[in-house]
Coordinates of C-alpha atoms and ligand atoms in Angstrom, one line a residue:
X1 CA 0.0 0.0 0.0
X2 CA 2.8 2.4 1.0
X3 CA 4.6 1.7 -2.2
X4 CA 1.6 2.8 -4.3
X5 CA 1.4 6.1 -2.5
X6 CA 5.2 6.6 -3.0
X7 CA 4.7 5.9 -6.7
X8 CA 1.8 8.2 -7.0
X9 CA 3.9 11.0 -5.3
X10 CA 6.6 10.6 -7.9
X11 CA 4.1 10.7 -10.7
X12 CA 2.6 13.9 -9.3
X13 CA 6.0 15.6 -8.9
X14 CA 6.9 14.6 -12.4
X15 CA 3.7 16.0 -13.8
X16 CA 4.1 19.3 -11.9
X17 CA 7.6 19.7 -13.2
X18 CA 6.4 19.2 -16.8
X19 CA 3.6 21.7 -16.4
X20 CA 5.9 24.4 -14.9
X21 CA 8.5 23.8 -17.5
X22 CA 6.1 24.3 -20.3
X23 CA 4.7 27.4 -18.6
X24 CA 8.2 28.8 -18.5
X25 CA 8.7 28.1 -22.2
X26 CA 5.5 29.8 -23.3
X27 CA 6.3 32.8 -21.1
X28 CA 9.7 32.9 -22.7
X29 CA 8.2 32.8 -26.2
X30 CA 5.8 35.6 -25.6
X31 CA 8.5 38.0 -24.5
X32 CA 11.0 36.9 -27.1
X33 CA 12.1 39.4 -29.8
X34 CA 10.4 38.8 -33.2
X35 CA 12.3 36.7 -35.6
X36 CA 14.9 38.3 -37.7
X37 CA 13.4 40.6 -40.4
X38 CA 9.9 39.4 -39.5
X39 CA 8.6 43.0 -39.1
X40 CA 9.6 44.0 -42.6
X41 CA 8.0 40.8 -44.1
X42 CA 4.8 41.7 -42.2
X43 CA 4.6 45.4 -43.2
X44 CA 5.4 44.5 -46.8
X45 CA 2.6 41.9 -46.9
X46 CA 0.0 44.1 -45.1
X47 CA 1.1 47.4 -46.8
X48 CA 0.8 49.0 -43.4
X49 CA 3.2 50.3 -40.8
X50 CA 2.1 50.8 -37.2
X51 CA 4.1 53.8 -35.9
X52 CA 4.5 54.8 -32.3
X53 CA 4.2 58.6 -32.2
X54 CA 3.8 61.5 -29.7
X55 CA 0.6 63.1 -28.8
X56 CA 1.8 65.8 -26.4
X57 CA 4.6 67.4 -28.4
X58 CA 3.7 70.4 -30.5
X59 CA 5.5 70.6 -33.9
X60 CA 6.4 66.8 -33.7
X61 CA 3.3 65.0 -32.7
X62 CA 0.2 66.5 -31.0
X63 CA -3.5 65.8 -31.0
X64 CA -5.3 68.6 -33.0
X65 CA -8.5 68.8 -31.0
X66 CA -10.5 70.6 -33.7
X67 CA -9.5 68.2 -36.4
X68 CA -9.4 65.2 -34.0
X69 CA -6.2 63.9 -35.5
X70 CA -2.5 63.8 -34.8
X71 CA -0.4 66.4 -36.5
X72 CA 3.3 67.3 -36.6
X73 CA 6.6 66.8 -38.3
X74 CA 7.1 63.2 -37.1
X75 CA 3.6 62.3 -38.2
X76 CA 4.1 63.7 -41.7
X77 CA 7.5 62.0 -42.0
X78 CA 6.1 58.7 -40.8
X79 CA 3.3 58.9 -43.4
X80 CA 5.8 59.9 -46.2
X81 CA 8.2 57.0 -45.3
X82 CA 5.3 54.5 -45.3
X83 CA 4.3 55.5 -48.9
X84 CA 7.9 55.7 -50.1
X85 CA 8.6 52.2 -48.7
X86 CA 5.4 50.3 -49.5
X87 CA 3.6 52.3 -52.3
X88 CA 1.0 55.0 -52.6
X89 CA -1.9 52.9 -51.3
X90 CA 0.1 51.9 -48.1
X91 CA -1.3 53.0 -44.7
X92 CA 0.5 54.5 -41.7
X93 CA -1.4 53.6 -38.5
X94 CA -0.6 55.8 -35.5
X95 CA -0.2 54.5 -32.0
X96 CA 0.1 57.2 -29.3
X97 CA 3.0 56.9 -26.9
X98 CA 4.6 58.9 -24.1
X99 CA 8.2 59.6 -23.2
X100 CA 8.0 56.8 -20.7
X101 CA 6.2 54.2 -22.8
X102 CA 7.8 54.7 -26.2
X103 CA 10.5 52.1 -25.9
X104 CA 8.3 49.5 -24.1
X105 CA 5.5 49.7 -26.8
X106 CA 8.1 48.9 -29.4
X107 CA 9.7 46.1 -27.3
X108 CA 6.3 44.4 -26.6
X109 CA 5.3 44.5 -30.3
X110 CA 2.5 47.1 -30.2
X111 CA 4.2 49.1 -32.9
X112 CA 6.5 48.3 -35.9
X113 CA 8.6 51.4 -35.5
X114 CA 8.9 54.6 -33.4
X115 CA 9.0 58.1 -34.9
X116 CA 8.7 59.9 -31.6
X117 CA 11.5 62.4 -30.9
X118 CA 13.7 59.5 -29.7
X119 CA 17.3 60.4 -29.1
X120 CA 19.8 57.8 -30.2
X121 CA 21.8 56.9 -27.1
X122 CA 24.3 54.0 -26.5
X123 CA 22.0 52.8 -23.7
X124 CA 18.9 52.5 -26.0
X125 CA 21.0 50.9 -28.7
X126 CA 21.3 47.9 -26.5
X127 CA 17.5 47.4 -26.7
X128 CA 16.5 48.7 -30.2
X129 CA 17.9 49.3 -33.7
X130 CA 18.0 52.9 -34.9
X131 CA 17.8 54.4 -38.4
X132 CA 20.2 57.1 -39.4
X133 CA 19.5 60.3 -37.5
X134 CA 16.6 62.3 -39.1
X135 CA 16.7 65.4 -36.9
X136 CA 19.5 67.1 -34.9
X137 CA 18.0 68.3 -31.6
X138 CA 19.8 69.4 -28.4
X139 CA 18.7 70.0 -24.9
X140 CA 17.7 73.5 -23.8
X141 CA 15.7 75.4 -21.2
X142 CA 12.3 77.1 -21.1
X143 CA 11.8 79.9 -18.5
X144 CA 9.5 82.7 -17.8
X145 CA 10.4 85.9 -19.7
X146 CA 10.9 87.5 -16.3
X147 CA 13.5 84.9 -15.2
X148 CA 17.2 85.7 -14.8
X149 CA 18.2 82.2 -15.8
X150 CA 20.3 82.3 -18.9
X151 CA 22.0 79.0 -19.1
X152 CA 22.2 75.5 -17.5
X153 CA 25.0 76.8 -15.2
X154 CA 22.5 79.1 -13.5
X155 CA 20.6 76.0 -12.4
X156 CA 23.4 74.5 -10.5
X157 CA 22.4 75.9 -7.1
X158 CA 20.8 74.2 -4.1
X159 CA 17.1 75.2 -4.0
X160 CA 16.7 75.3 -7.8
X161 CA 14.0 73.0 -9.2
X162 CA 13.9 71.9 -12.8
X163 CA 10.7 70.3 -14.2
X164 CA 11.1 67.6 -16.9
X165 CA 9.2 64.6 -18.3
X166 CA 9.7 61.0 -17.1
X167 CA 11.7 58.7 -19.3
X168 CA 13.5 61.5 -21.2
X169 CA 17.2 62.0 -21.6
X170 CA 16.6 65.5 -20.1
X171 CA 16.3 64.1 -16.6
X172 CA 19.7 62.4 -16.6
X173 CA 21.3 65.4 -18.3
X174 CA 20.2 67.9 -15.7
X175 CA 21.6 65.6 -13.0
X176 CA 24.9 65.7 -15.0
X177 CA 25.0 69.4 -15.9
X178 CA 23.5 70.9 -12.8
X179 CA 24.0 68.3 -10.1
X180 CA 22.8 70.7 -7.3
X181 CA 19.4 71.2 -8.9
X182 CA 16.4 69.0 -8.0
X183 CA 14.4 67.5 -10.9
X184 CA 10.6 67.1 -10.7
X185 CA 9.3 64.6 -13.2
X186 CA 5.9 64.6 -14.9
X187 CA 4.1 62.2 -17.1
X188 CA 3.8 64.4 -20.2
X189 CA 4.6 67.8 -21.6
X190 CA 1.2 69.2 -20.8
X191 CA 1.5 68.5 -17.1
X192 CA 5.2 69.5 -17.1
X193 CA 4.5 73.0 -18.6
X194 CA 1.5 73.4 -16.3
X195 CA 3.9 72.8 -13.3
X196 CA 6.3 75.4 -14.7
X197 CA 3.5 78.0 -15.0
X198 CA 2.3 77.2 -11.5
X199 CA 5.9 78.0 -10.3
X200 CA 6.7 74.5 -9.2
X201 CA 10.1 74.8 -10.9
X202 CA 12.2 77.7 -12.2
X203 CA 12.9 76.1 -15.5
X204 CA 11.7 73.3 -17.7
X205 CA 14.1 71.2 -19.7
X206 CA 14.0 69.0 -22.8
X207 CA 14.9 69.2 -26.5
X208 CA 15.1 72.6 -28.1
X209 CA 12.5 71.9 -30.8
X210 CA 9.9 70.7 -28.3
X211 CA 10.5 73.8 -26.1
X212 CA 10.3 76.1 -29.1
X213 CA 6.9 74.6 -29.9
X214 CA 5.7 75.5 -26.4
X215 CA 7.2 79.0 -26.4
X216 CA 5.7 79.8 -29.8
X217 CA 2.2 79.4 -28.2
X218 CA 3.0 80.9 -24.9
X219 CA 4.3 84.5 -25.2
X220 CA 5.3 84.7 -21.5
X221 CA 8.0 82.1 -22.0
X222 CA 11.3 81.9 -23.8
X223 CA 13.9 79.3 -24.7
X224 CA 17.4 80.1 -23.2
X225 CA 20.9 78.7 -22.9
X226 CA 21.3 77.4 -26.5
X227 CA 21.8 73.6 -26.6
X228 CA 24.0 71.9 -24.1
X229 CA 23.7 68.3 -25.3
X230 CA 23.5 66.6 -28.7
X231 CA 20.1 64.8 -29.2
X232 CA 20.1 63.2 -32.7
X233 CA 16.6 61.7 -33.3
X234 CA 16.4 58.2 -34.8
X235 CA 13.6 56.0 -36.0
X236 CA 13.6 53.0 -33.8
X237 CA 12.7 49.4 -34.7
X238 CA 13.1 46.3 -32.5
X239 CA 16.5 44.9 -32.0
X240 CA 17.6 42.7 -34.9
X241 CA 15.0 44.1 -37.4
X242 CA 17.8 45.2 -39.7
X243 CA 15.9 44.9 -43.0
X244 CA 13.2 47.2 -41.6
X245 CA 15.8 49.7 -40.5
X246 CA 17.7 49.6 -43.8
X247 CA 14.4 49.9 -45.8
X248 CA 13.5 52.9 -43.6
X249 CA 16.9 54.5 -44.3
X250 CA 16.5 53.9 -48.0
X251 CA 13.0 55.6 -48.1
X252 CA 14.3 58.5 -45.9
X253 CA 17.2 59.1 -48.3
X254 CA 14.8 59.2 -51.2
X255 CA 12.6 61.7 -49.4
X256 CA 15.7 63.8 -48.9
X257 CA 16.6 63.6 -52.5
X258 CA 13.2 64.4 -53.8
X259 CA 12.7 67.5 -51.5
X260 CA 10.0 66.1 -49.3
X261 CA 12.1 66.1 -46.1
X262 CA 13.1 69.8 -46.7
X263 CA 9.5 70.7 -47.5
X264 CA 8.3 69.2 -44.2
X265 CA 11.1 70.9 -42.2
X266 CA 9.9 74.3 -43.6
X267 CA 6.3 73.4 -43.1
X268 CA 6.8 72.8 -39.4
X269 CA 9.7 74.9 -38.3
X270 CA 9.7 78.1 -40.5
X271 CA 9.3 81.2 -38.3
X272 CA 9.6 79.4 -35.0
X273 CA 11.5 81.9 -32.8
X274 CA 15.0 80.8 -31.7
X275 CA 14.9 77.7 -33.8
X276 CA 17.4 77.0 -36.6
X277 CA 16.3 74.6 -39.4
X278 CA 19.9 74.5 -40.6
X279 CA 21.1 73.1 -37.3
X280 CA 18.3 70.5 -37.2
X281 CA 18.5 69.3 -40.7
X282 CA 20.8 66.5 -41.6
Ligands
LIG301 N1 14.6 63.3 -27.1 C1 14.4 63.0 -25.7 C2 14.4 61.5 -25.4 O1 14.5 60.8 -26.3 C3 13.1 63.6 -25.3 C4 11.9 63.2 -26.1 C5 10.7 62.7 -25.3 O2 10.1 63.5 -24.6 O3 10.5 61.5 -25.3 O4 14.5 61.1 -24.3

């Protein structure tokens, strides 16, 4: 009798081990990176690219409430690249991301590519594959016109508070360039600028083009201090999707040759105070 119970015990243990092993395996599969060049094969077959874009960043990607659609330089460039790559009848589907979620939505397969003011950094290169840079930005400061702050050096004092957005390169850069300042982080640019207006910080910091977009609509604020970092924007695809990245580069270079890129730069950045198209263009 005892022997039977022992046997049954072994069988149960064995079955449990099999079940947990297979659970591990399916978990592993669901988080694995897509197969090499799978993304390009998919977009080619469906004639559709799902782009991760911004919805809180004027000039690059913002929701136009009146028109009820996303507009901006990144949005136009994503649409143009889609058609250049896959033909006139191809479709660009837009998926809204934030500074914090942009890399995760790419990694978990919600989007095929990101055109979302993403700075190419060595750290991010470990997780994703970037196109050639398509826009040269640099970090800058936004302050009230009454402020005496002129550059990032003026922030390096105990008691100074800088407002920034979670998940941006701006947060680390302020710690590096003004280590004595405190950084308050918000979920998006709307909340961050509201905090600046409410006096929760003396300056707001992120890329110059994004700040120029805010200043252009808010006459009480100005962009100061030039650029103190180099923030080249790249189109990101999942790690290993090299065919997708090279097809994006090919399409981007065609758009540069045929004048589309330059036309879009002028459409969005002409007449923006303190912003130089020449510096941003590549
Ligand atoms: N270019 C910066 C970055 O990639 C800021 C853009 C953003 O708000 O996500 O972190």
